[in-house]
Short mmCIF file of the C-alpha atoms (twelve columns), coordinates in Angstrom:
data_MODEL
# 
_entry.id   MODEL 
# 
loop_
_atom_site.group_PDB 
_atom_site.id 
_atom_site.type_symbol 
_atom_site.label_atom_id 
_atom_site.label_alt_id 
_atom_site.label_comp_id 
_atom_site.label_asym_id 
_atom_site.label_seq_id 
_atom_site.Cartn_x 
_atom_site.Cartn_y 
_atom_site.Cartn_z 
_atom_site.pdbx_PDB_model_num 
ATOM 1   C CA . MET A 1   -0.117  -0.010  -0.010  1 
ATOM 2   C CA . THR A 2   1.425   3.254   -0.777  1 
ATOM 3   C CA . GLN A 3   2.052   6.014   1.896   1 
ATOM 4   C CA . PRO A 4   -0.841  8.523   0.631   1 
ATOM 5   C CA . ASN A 5   -3.340  5.663   0.615   1 
ATOM 6   C CA . LEU A 6   -2.102  4.696   3.938   1 
ATOM 7   C CA . LEU A 7   -2.656  8.345   5.214   1 
ATOM 8   C CA . GLU A 8   -5.992  8.546   3.932   1 
ATOM 9   C CA . LEU A 9   -7.177  5.188   5.712   1 
ATOM 10  C CA . ALA A 10  -5.809  6.456   8.908   1 
ATOM 11  C CA . LYS A 11  -7.681  9.545   8.526   1 
ATOM 12  C CA . GLN A 12  -10.708 7.585   8.165   1 
ATOM 13  C CA . GLY A 13  -9.985  6.036   11.602  1 
ATOM 14  C CA . ASP A 14  -8.601  2.536   9.907   1 
ATOM 15  C CA . VAL A 15  -6.688  0.986   13.011  1 
ATOM 16  C CA . GLN A 16  -4.259  -1.179  10.907  1 
ATOM 17  C CA . ALA A 17  -3.223  2.114   8.803   1 
ATOM 18  C CA . ILE A 18  -2.611  3.778   12.320  1 
ATOM 19  C CA . ALA A 19  -0.551  1.056   13.680  1 
ATOM 20  C CA . SER A 20  1.370   0.879   10.400  1 
ATOM 21  C CA . LEU A 21  2.141   4.311   10.325  1 
ATOM 22  C CA . MET A 22  3.308   4.458   14.180  1 
ATOM 23  C CA . ASN A 23  4.989   1.245   13.332  1 
ATOM 24  C CA . ARG A 24  7.224   2.617   10.746  1 
ATOM 25  C CA . GLN A 25  8.635   5.586   12.852  1 
ATOM 26  C CA . LEU A 26  8.667   3.476   16.017  1 
ATOM 27  C CA . GLN A 27  9.987   -0.240  15.197  1 
ATOM 28  C CA . PRO A 28  13.429  0.965   14.191  1 
ATOM 29  C CA . LYS A 29  13.543  2.080   17.637  1 
ATOM 30  C CA . GLY A 30  12.467  -1.313  19.181  1 
ATOM 31  C CA . ILE A 31  8.892   -0.505  19.854  1 
ATOM 32  C CA . THR A 32  5.923   -2.250  18.658  1 
ATOM 33  C CA . VAL A 33  2.497   -0.466  18.336  1 
ATOM 34  C CA . LYS A 34  -0.901  -2.367  18.702  1 
ATOM 35  C CA . VAL A 35  -4.076  -0.410  18.072  1 
ATOM 36  C CA . ALA A 36  -7.590  -1.099  18.524  1 
ATOM 37  C CA . LEU A 37  -10.850 1.329   18.305  1 
ATOM 38  C CA . LYS A 38  -13.805 1.122   20.834  1 
ATOM 39  C CA . ASP A 39  -16.469 3.610   21.519  1 
ATOM 40  C CA . ALA A 40  -14.580 6.374   19.633  1 
ATOM 41  C CA . CYS A 41  -11.438 5.580   21.946  1 
ATOM 42  C CA . LEU A 42  -8.306  4.639   20.560  1 
ATOM 43  C CA . GLN A 43  -6.446  2.131   22.620  1 
ATOM 44  C CA . VAL A 44  -2.640  2.039   21.822  1 
ATOM 45  C CA . MET A 45  -0.220  -0.672  23.344  1 
ATOM 46  C CA . LEU A 46  3.531   0.114   23.144  1 
ATOM 47  C CA . GLU A 47  5.795   -2.546  23.700  1 
ATOM 48  C CA . SER A 48  9.458   -2.600  23.706  1 
ATOM 49  C CA . ALA A 49  12.366  -4.580  25.627  1 
ATOM 50  C CA . GLN A 50  12.569  -1.719  28.104  1 
ATOM 51  C CA . VAL A 51  9.509   0.042   29.626  1 
ATOM 52  C CA . PRO A 52  8.617   2.694   27.000  1 
ATOM 53  C CA . ASN A 53  9.317   6.354   27.529  1 
ATOM 54  C CA . GLN A 54  5.887   7.622   28.981  1 
ATOM 55  C CA . GLN A 55  6.613   11.279  28.510  1 
ATOM 56  C CA . ALA A 56  8.111   11.281  25.075  1 
ATOM 57  C CA . LEU A 57  5.785   8.571   23.505  1 
ATOM 58  C CA . VAL A 58  2.594   9.874   24.604  1 
ATOM 59  C CA . ALA A 59  3.551   13.284  23.149  1 
ATOM 60  C CA . PHE A 60  4.371   11.686  19.734  1 
ATOM 61  C CA . ILE A 61  1.109   9.756   19.592  1 
ATOM 62  C CA . ARG A 62  -0.883  12.974  20.845  1 
ATOM 63  C CA . LYS A 63  0.527   14.798  17.931  1 
ATOM 64  C CA . GLY A 64  0.182   11.924  15.342  1 
ATOM 65  C CA . ILE A 65  -3.477  11.118  16.133  1 
ATOM 66  C CA . THR A 66  -4.570  14.826  16.390  1 
ATOM 67  C CA . GLY A 67  -2.879  15.550  13.166  1 
ATOM 68  C CA . LEU A 68  -4.709  12.809  11.517  1 
ATOM 69  C CA . GLY A 69  -8.198  14.452  12.374  1 
ATOM 70  C CA . ALA A 70  -10.012 11.123  12.313  1 
ATOM 71  C CA . ALA A 71  -13.579 11.811  13.229  1 
ATOM 72  C CA . SER A 72  -14.026 8.443   14.741  1 
ATOM 73  C CA . ILE A 73  -11.410 9.123   17.459  1 
ATOM 74  C CA . GLU A 74  -12.597 11.225  20.509  1 
ATOM 75  C CA . ARG A 75  -10.240 10.015  22.892  1 
ATOM 76  C CA . VAL A 76  -6.928  8.134   23.101  1 
ATOM 77  C CA . LYS A 77  -5.596  5.821   25.761  1 
ATOM 78  C CA . VAL A 78  -2.063  4.847   25.541  1 
ATOM 79  C CA . TYR A 79  -0.194  1.927   27.478  1 
ATOM 80  C CA . GLY A 80  3.257   1.329   27.860  1 
ATOM 81  C CA . ARG A 81  4.409   -2.320  28.544  1 
ATOM 82  C CA . GLN A 82  7.893   -4.162  28.797  1 
ATOM 83  C CA . THR A 83  7.797   -7.278  26.408  1 
ATOM 84  C CA . GLY A 84  7.132   -10.098 28.314  1 
ATOM 85  C CA . GLU A 85  5.057   -8.512  30.977  1 
ATOM 86  C CA . GLU A 86  1.467   -9.324  31.378  1 
ATOM 87  C CA . PHE A 87  0.223   -5.902  32.442  1 
ATOM 88  C CA . PRO A 88  1.229   -2.348  31.327  1 
ATOM 89  C CA . ALA A 89  3.496   -0.296  33.452  1 
ATOM 90  C CA . TRP A 90  1.600   3.105   32.812  1 
ATOM 91  C CA . ASN A 91  -1.305  4.219   30.930  1 
ATOM 92  C CA . LEU A 92  -2.662  7.847   30.074  1 
ATOM 93  C CA . GLU A 93  -5.752  9.126   28.640  1 
ATOM 94  C CA . PHE A 94  -6.274  12.230  26.822  1 
ATOM 95  C CA . ASP A 95  -9.245  13.812  24.522  1 
ATOM 96  C CA . LEU A 96  -8.569  15.082  21.192  1 
ATOM 97  C CA . LEU A 97  -9.058  18.626  20.324  1 
ATOM 98  C CA . VAL A 98  -8.530  18.766  16.472  1 
ATOM 99  C CA . GLN A 99  -8.041  22.195  14.488  1 
ATOM 100 C CA . ALA A 100 -7.368  22.738  10.881  1 
ATOM 101 C CA . SER A 101 -3.839  24.010  11.702  1 
ATOM 102 C CA . SER A 102 -2.939  21.113  13.194  1 
ATOM 103 C CA . LEU A 103 -3.803  18.592  10.219  1 
ATOM 104 C CA . PHE A 104 -0.785  17.427  8.131   1 
ATOM 105 C CA . SER A 105 0.473   15.433  5.227   1 
ATOM 106 C CA . ALA A 106 1.862   11.733  5.378   1 
ATOM 107 C CA . ASN A 107 5.552   12.882  5.519   1 
ATOM 108 C CA . GLU A 108 4.720   14.835  8.272   1 
ATOM 109 C CA . PHE A 109 3.286   12.197  10.297  1 
ATOM 110 C CA . LEU A 110 6.016   9.733   9.460   1 
ATOM 111 C CA . ASN A 111 8.703   12.575  10.185  1 
ATOM 112 C CA . LEU A 112 7.283   13.152  13.810  1 
ATOM 113 C CA . VAL A 113 10.056  11.593  16.206  1 
ATOM 114 C CA . PRO A 114 9.439   11.205  19.803  1 
ATOM 115 C CA . ASP A 115 11.407  13.999  21.651  1 
ATOM 116 C CA . GLN A 116 12.795  12.858  24.999  1 
ATOM 117 C CA . ASN A 117 12.297  16.024  26.305  1 
ATOM 118 C CA . GLU A 118 9.021   17.436  25.249  1 
ATOM 119 C CA . SER A 119 6.721   18.315  28.327  1 
ATOM 120 C CA . LEU A 120 3.297   16.559  28.731  1 
ATOM 121 C CA . GLU A 121 1.818   19.320  30.839  1 
ATOM 122 C CA . SER A 122 -1.374  19.743  28.600  1 
ATOM 123 C CA . PRO A 123 -4.484  20.075  30.684  1 
ATOM 124 C CA . LEU A 124 -6.226  17.526  28.396  1 
ATOM 125 C CA . LEU A 125 -3.848  14.772  29.493  1 
ATOM 126 C CA . THR A 126 -5.462  12.699  32.645  1 
ATOM 127 C CA . LYS A 127 -4.104  9.816   34.551  1 
ATOM 128 C CA . SER A 128 -6.381  6.839   34.331  1 
ATOM 129 C CA . GLY A 129 -7.296  4.133   36.441  1 
ATOM 130 C CA . THR A 130 -7.396  6.249   39.870  1 
ATOM 131 C CA . LYS A 131 -10.859 5.957   41.099  1 
ATOM 132 C CA . SER A 132 -12.145 7.795   44.619  1 
ATOM 133 C CA . ASN A 133 -15.435 6.441   45.721  1 
ATOM 134 C CA . ASN A 134 -16.451 6.574   49.425  1 
ATOM 135 C CA . ASN A 135 -19.786 4.721   48.401  1 
ATOM 136 C CA . LYS A 136 -20.097 1.384   50.389  1 
ATOM 137 C CA . ASN A 137 -22.234 -0.021  47.598  1 
ATOM 138 C CA . LEU A 138 -19.577 -0.011  45.230  1 
ATOM 139 C CA . SER A 139 -19.110 -3.147  43.202  1 
ATOM 140 C CA . TYR A 140 -17.294 -4.509  40.110  1 
ATOM 141 C CA . LYS A 141 -18.564 -6.737  37.474  1 
ATOM 142 C CA . ILE A 142 -16.485 -9.067  35.939  1 
ATOM 143 C CA . GLN A 143 -17.833 -10.666 32.764  1 
ATOM 144 C CA . GLY A 144 -16.754 -14.340 31.740  1 
ATOM 145 C CA . SER A 145 -17.258 -16.711 28.940  1 
ATOM 146 C CA . ASN A 146 -20.104 -18.488 30.682  1 
ATOM 147 C CA . GLY A 147 -21.066 -16.188 33.545  1 
ATOM 148 C CA . GLU A 148 -20.612 -12.787 35.149  1 
ATOM 149 C CA . ILE A 149 -19.344 -12.238 38.663  1 
ATOM 150 C CA . ARG A 150 -20.342 -9.169  40.494  1 
ATOM 151 C CA . LEU A 151 -17.707 -8.614  43.345  1 
ATOM 152 C CA . THR A 152 -18.656 -6.570  46.534  1 
ATOM 153 C CA . HIS A 153 -16.527 -6.096  49.640  1 
ATOM 154 C CA . ASN A 154 -17.639 -9.290  51.477  1 
ATOM 155 C CA . ARG A 155 -19.337 -11.326 48.529  1 
ATOM 156 C CA . ILE A 156 -19.287 -12.277 45.169  1 
ATOM 157 C CA . ILE A 157 -22.677 -12.774 43.052  1 
ATOM 158 C CA . ILE A 158 -22.361 -15.316 40.170  1 
ATOM 159 C CA . SER A 159 -24.883 -14.705 37.467  1 
ATOM 160 C CA . ARG A 160 -25.644 -16.897 34.250  1 
ATOM 161 C CA . LYS A 161 -27.295 -16.461 31.147  1 
ATOM 162 C CA . ILE A 162 -30.464 -18.236 31.020  1 
ATOM 163 C CA . LEU A 163 -29.407 -20.510 28.226  1 
ATOM 164 C CA . THR A 164 -26.193 -21.285 30.053  1 
ATOM 165 C CA . ALA A 165 -27.947 -21.749 33.309  1 
ATOM 166 C CA . LEU A 166 -30.670 -24.305 31.876  1 
ATOM 167 C CA . ILE A 167 -27.869 -26.353 30.181  1 
ATOM 168 C CA . THR A 168 -25.282 -26.422 32.863  1 
ATOM 169 C CA . GLN A 169 -26.194 -25.662 36.356  1 
ATOM 170 C CA . SER A 170 -30.040 -25.042 37.173  1 
ATOM 171 C CA . LEU A 171 -32.956 -22.739 36.474  1 
ATOM 172 C CA . ASN A 172 -31.803 -20.358 39.279  1 
ATOM 173 C CA . SER A 173 -28.990 -18.578 37.624  1 
ATOM 174 C CA . ASP A 174 -27.767 -16.507 40.528  1 
ATOM 175 C CA . LYS A 175 -25.441 -17.420 43.421  1 
ATOM 176 C CA . GLU A 176 -24.132 -15.478 46.178  1 
ATOM 177 C CA . ILE A 177 -21.060 -16.717 48.075  1 
ATOM 178 C CA . PRO A 178 -19.710 -14.782 51.078  1 
ATOM 179 C CA . ILE A 179 -15.996 -14.040 50.806  1 
ATOM 180 C CA . ARG A 180 -15.527 -15.471 54.236  1 
ATOM 181 C CA . ARG A 181 -16.729 -18.818 53.248  1 
ATOM 182 C CA . ILE A 182 -14.266 -19.057 50.448  1 
ATOM 183 C CA . THR A 183 -11.292 -21.298 51.624  1 
ATOM 184 C CA . ALA A 184 -9.008  -21.161 48.328  1 
ATOM 185 C CA . ILE A 185 -9.286  -20.508 44.651  1 
ATOM 186 C CA . GLN A 186 -8.423  -22.531 41.849  1 
ATOM 187 C CA . PHE A 187 -7.113  -20.770 39.005  1 
ATOM 188 C CA . LYS A 188 -6.066  -21.952 35.450  1 
ATOM 189 C CA . PRO A 189 -4.698  -19.076 33.292  1 
ATOM 190 C CA . ALA A 190 -5.865  -18.906 29.918  1 
ATOM 191 C CA . ASP A 191 -4.004  -18.321 26.693  1 
ATOM 192 C CA . PRO A 192 -4.972  -16.590 23.107  1 
ATOM 193 C CA . LEU A 193 -6.073  -20.003 22.245  1 
ATOM 194 C CA . ASN A 194 -7.463  -21.882 24.993  1 
ATOM 195 C CA . LYS A 195 -9.882  -20.672 27.788  1 
ATOM 196 C CA . GLY A 196 -8.887  -20.862 31.327  1 
ATOM 197 C CA . TYR A 197 -11.148 -20.809 34.681  1 
ATOM 198 C CA . LEU A 198 -11.486 -19.502 38.113  1 
ATOM 199 C CA . GLN A 199 -13.194 -21.716 40.626  1 
ATOM 200 C CA . PHE A 200 -14.242 -20.787 44.293  1 
ATOM 201 C CA . CYS A 201 -13.488 -23.629 46.897  1 
ATOM 202 C CA . ILE A 202 -16.264 -23.321 49.683  1 
ATOM 203 C CA . GLU A 203 -16.276 -25.143 53.082  1 
ATOM 204 C CA . GLY A 204 -17.705 -28.503 52.682  1 
ATOM 205 C CA . SER A 205 -17.929 -28.501 48.816  1 
ATOM 206 C CA . ILE A 206 -15.965 -30.873 46.698  1 
ATOM 207 C CA . GLU A 207 -13.041 -29.214 44.254  1 
ATOM 208 C CA . LEU A 208 -13.265 -29.313 40.558  1 
ATOM 209 C CA . ILE A 209 -11.367 -32.300 38.737  1 
ATOM 210 C CA . GLY A 210 -11.335 -32.528 34.951  1 
ATOM 211 C CA . GLY A 211 -10.118 -29.095 33.937  1 
ATOM 212 C CA . VAL A 212 -12.018 -26.721 31.808  1 
ATOM 213 C CA . LEU A 213 -14.534 -29.209 30.480  1 
ATOM 214 C CA . ALA A 214 -15.671 -30.116 33.813  1 
ATOM 215 C CA . SER A 215 -15.847 -26.429 34.921  1 
ATOM 216 C CA . VAL A 216 -18.771 -25.901 32.335  1 
ATOM 217 C CA . ILE A 217 -21.136 -27.763 34.872  1 
ATOM 218 C CA . ASP A 218 -19.564 -26.591 38.106  1 
ATOM 219 C CA . GLU A 219 -21.989 -23.847 39.752  1 
ATOM 220 C CA . ASN A 220 -18.867 -22.293 41.592  1 
ATOM 221 C CA . THR A 221 -16.733 -21.961 38.574  1 
ATOM 222 C CA . VAL A 222 -16.554 -19.495 35.831  1 
ATOM 223 C CA . ILE A 223 -14.598 -19.738 32.380  1 
ATOM 224 C CA . PHE A 224 -12.682 -16.828 30.867  1 
ATOM 225 C CA . SER A 225 -10.961 -16.063 27.819  1 
ATOM 226 C CA . TRP A 226 -7.277  -14.554 27.645  1 
ATOM 227 C CA . ALA A 227 -8.921  -11.196 26.945  1 
ATOM 228 C CA . GLU A 228 -10.825 -11.091 30.293  1 
ATOM 229 C CA . GLN A 229 -7.960  -12.911 32.155  1 
ATOM 230 C CA . PRO A 230 -6.703  -9.509  34.040  1 
ATOM 231 C CA . GLU A 231 -9.829  -8.698  35.476  1 
ATOM 232 C CA . PHE A 232 -10.316 -12.253 37.036  1 
ATOM 233 C CA . GLU A 233 -6.632  -12.225 38.185  1 
ATOM 234 C CA . GLU A 234 -7.468  -8.827  40.046  1 
ATOM 235 C CA . MET A 235 -10.646 -10.363 41.658  1 
ATOM 236 C CA . LYS A 236 -8.503  -13.356 42.622  1 
ATOM 237 C CA . ARG A 237 -6.116  -10.946 44.249  1 
ATOM 238 C CA . TYR A 238 -8.457  -9.217  46.225  1 
ATOM 239 C CA . ILE A 239 -10.269 -12.356 47.776  1 
ATOM 240 C CA . ASN A 240 -6.659  -13.837 48.572  1 
ATOM 241 C CA . SER A 241 -6.077  -10.472 50.291  1 
ATOM 242 C CA . VAL A 242 -9.274  -11.164 52.386  1 
ATOM 243 C CA . ILE A 243 -8.888  -14.892 53.075  1 
ATOM 244 C CA . ASP A 244 -5.214  -13.971 54.244  1 
ATOM 245 C CA . ASN A 245 -7.004  -11.101 56.598  1 
ATOM 246 C CA . LYS A 246 -4.919  -8.298  54.866  1 
ATOM 247 C CA . PRO A 247 -7.671  -6.971  52.538  1 
ATOM 248 C CA . LEU A 248 -6.720  -4.400  49.877  1 
ATOM 249 C CA . ASP A 249 -8.297  -1.104  49.410  1 
ATOM 250 C CA . PHE A 250 -11.489 -2.110  47.750  1 
ATOM 251 C CA . GLU A 251 -12.156 1.257   46.028  1 
ATOM 252 C CA . ASN A 252 -8.733  1.317   44.387  1 
ATOM 253 C CA . LEU A 253 -8.746  -2.060  42.632  1 
ATOM 254 C CA . ARG A 254 -7.436  -1.866  39.127  1 
ATOM 255 C CA . PHE A 255 -10.558 -3.154  37.106  1 
ATOM 256 C CA . SER A 256 -10.943 0.079   35.563  1 
ATOM 257 C CA . GLU A 257 -7.206  -0.033  33.974  1 
ATOM 258 C CA . PHE A 258 -8.221  -3.520  32.257  1 
ATOM 259 C CA . LYS A 259 -11.217 -2.868  30.634  1 
ATOM 260 C CA . PRO A 260 -9.990  -0.687  27.770  1 
ATOM 261 C CA . LEU A 261 -6.839  -3.328  27.603  1 
ATOM 262 C CA . LYS A 262 -9.165  -5.871  26.993  1 
ATOM 263 C CA . PHE A 263 -10.099 -4.676  23.529  1 
ATOM 264 C CA . LEU A 264 -6.210  -4.767  22.679  1 
ATOM 265 C CA . ARG A 265 -5.950  -8.440  23.866  1 
ATOM 266 C CA . ILE A 266 -9.035  -9.526  21.850  1 
ATOM 267 C CA . GLN A 267 -7.064  -8.170  19.015  1 
ATOM 268 C CA . GLU A 268 -4.203  -10.354 19.931  1 
ATOM 269 C CA . GLU A 269 -6.320  -13.372 20.495  1 
ATOM 270 C CA . LYS A 270 -7.733  -12.921 16.801  1 
ATOM 271 C CA . GLU A 271 -4.120  -12.525 15.345  1 
ATOM 272 C CA . ALA A 272 -3.054  -16.008 17.301  1 
ATOM 273 C CA . ILE A 273 -6.180  -17.671 15.987  1 
ATOM 274 C CA . LYS A 274 -5.426  -16.380 12.316  1 
ATOM 275 C CA . LYS A 275 -1.830  -17.934 12.683  1 
ATOM 276 C CA . VAL A 276 -3.090  -21.080 13.708  1 
ATOM 277 C CA . ILE A 277 -5.479  -21.330 10.835  1 
ATOM 278 C CA . ALA A 278 -3.010  -20.136 8.582   1 
ATOM 279 C CA . SER A 279 -0.284  -22.839 9.832   1 
ATOM 280 C CA . GLU A 280 -3.117  -25.546 9.868   1 
ATOM 281 C CA . LYS A 281 -3.942  -24.765 5.828   1 
ATOM 282 C CA . LEU A 282 -0.196  -24.763 4.989   1 
ATOM 283 C CA . PHE A 283 0.369   -28.218 6.598   1 
ATOM 284 C CA . TRP A 284 -2.441  -29.670 4.771   1 
ATOM 285 C CA . ARG A 285 -1.555  -28.079 1.398   1 
ATOM 286 C CA . LYS A 286 1.912   -29.663 1.666   1 
ATOM 287 C CA . ALA A 287 0.196   -33.192 2.900   1 
ATOM 288 C CA . ARG A 288 -1.743  -33.137 -0.267  1 
ATOM 289 C CA . LYS A 289 0.634   -33.967 -2.697  1 
ATOM 290 C CA . LEU A 290 2.262   -36.824 -0.490  1 
ATOM 291 C CA . LEU A 291 -1.423  -38.339 0.113   1 
ATOM 292 C CA . LEU A 292 -2.306  -37.956 -3.512  1 
ATOM 293 C CA . ASN A 293 0.919   -40.217 -4.573  1 
ATOM 294 C CA . ILE A 294 -0.189  -42.676 -1.687  1 
ATOM 295 C CA . VAL A 295 -3.828  -42.703 -3.242  1 
ATOM 296 C CA . ILE A 296 -2.405  -43.377 -6.754  1 
ATOM 297 C CA . ILE A 297 0.082   -45.942 -5.770  1 
ATOM 298 C CA . SER A 298 -2.533  -47.766 -3.566  1 
ATOM 299 C CA . PHE A 299 -5.072  -47.683 -6.348  1 
ATOM 300 C CA . ILE A 300 -2.605  -49.465 -8.689  1 
ATOM 301 C CA . LEU A 301 -1.684  -51.798 -6.340  1 
ATOM 302 C CA . ALA A 302 -5.154  -52.869 -5.485  1 
ATOM 303 C CA . CYS A 303 -6.066  -53.289 -9.106  1 
ATOM 304 C CA . PHE A 304 -2.959  -55.332 -10.234 1 
ATOM 305 C CA . ALA A 305 -2.396  -57.282 -7.061  1 
ATOM 306 C CA . LEU A 306 -3.375  -61.200 -7.083  1 
ATOM 307 C CA . GLN A 307 -6.920  -61.498 -5.946  1 
ATOM 308 C CA . GLY A 308 -7.003  -62.517 -2.255  1 
ATOM 309 C CA . SER A 309 -3.824  -61.670 -1.529  1 
ATOM 310 C CA . ASN A 310 -2.355  -59.881 1.571   1 
ATOM 311 C CA . LEU A 311 -0.922  -56.947 -0.792  1 
ATOM 312 C CA . LYS A 312 -4.349  -56.487 -2.527  1 
ATOM 313 C CA . THR A 313 -6.036  -56.238 1.259   1 
ATOM 314 C CA . LEU A 314 -3.460  -54.064 2.273   1 
ATOM 315 C CA . SER A 315 -3.501  -51.747 -0.832  1 
ATOM 316 C CA . ALA A 316 -7.161  -51.518 -0.670  1 
ATOM 317 C CA . PHE A 317 -7.105  -50.533 2.986   1 
ATOM 318 C CA . SER A 318 -4.374  -47.863 2.299   1 
ATOM 319 C CA . PHE A 319 -6.584  -46.427 -0.645  1 
ATOM 320 C CA . VAL A 320 -9.485  -45.901 1.519   1 
ATOM 321 C CA . ILE A 321 -7.631  -44.479 4.622   1 
ATOM 322 C CA . SER A 322 -5.355  -42.113 2.286   1 
ATOM 323 C CA . GLY A 323 -8.071  -41.390 0.205   1 
ATOM 324 C CA . GLY A 324 -10.150 -40.028 3.374   1 
ATOM 325 C CA . PHE A 325 -7.257  -37.945 4.774   1 
ATOM 326 C CA . LEU A 326 -6.708  -36.567 0.972   1 
ATOM 327 C CA . CYS A 327 -10.288 -35.302 1.009   1 
ATOM 328 C CA . LEU A 328 -9.771  -33.751 4.471   1 
ATOM 329 C CA . ALA A 329 -6.298  -31.998 3.220   1 
ATOM 330 C CA . LEU A 330 -8.544  -30.687 0.017   1 
ATOM 331 C CA . ILE A 331 -11.090 -29.227 2.707   1 
ATOM 332 C CA . LYS A 332 -8.524  -27.912 5.134   1 
ATOM 333 C CA . GLY A 333 -6.336  -26.631 2.829   1 
ATOM 334 C CA . TYR A 334 -8.962  -23.815 1.642   1 
# 
């Protein structure tokens, strides 16, 4: 794609075009950019071997996104993460105020260089993730793949979708568990290709045995995807602190930081699934030629081998099996 076309797409809010423009400038400096757009908020993840420079890079992104003047982008949230780390080391959010004089061309965008000494004292820039709420009724909702958990100071409420409840648990789709009754938490991490689960072990209950498949029918277990995992880890961290009689500050739990990050992780999940599908297709395409040769050889041997001989039987069997795999390869390879 040519540079002007890439810029035009970026001005329309195309996240891949925006990411490409940023990566052209930042990848030579060892920084990789991932971008997602949700509800007019552009989520930008910066990742490098060392924690990315917050001050310089936020200034670079603010100039770049403001200059694009994309109507679909009203706010920008920037994350900085060290390669290999699960969570960002920092995040900052700012609103966009686009003026005609701030718009620029593709060359100007690509010539933007993060200035290590640039100040970020703009009043538009606000720190995200800090929340002051003295409301005793404060609660957090954590959405999983087969249910939702509402976390309060002293209890959890597990809610199921009606269809899920009918198939797996019971007609009663809500269950309240006082945290003081939870003796332990069984936690299986997810990855971009496989689900994880969180099980609450309660006094007198039987712990889950059988992994993710068994967790589907366990009323004290909620399954989550890799994108949903950070919120479940934060809930686990709070509940364990209560169990250990060292409760964390409930009002300052980090759930608000993880919700925007979820959309970036969803993009990473999709990328991982695409890679697996592409790898499977490549495997079956390579296997087709070998399987075709086996089918042809087996057919010839089955036709010309002596009637009733072991060779004829084995050839016929090989023809059927290899033919079946060849059909599968033809389907999987497209």
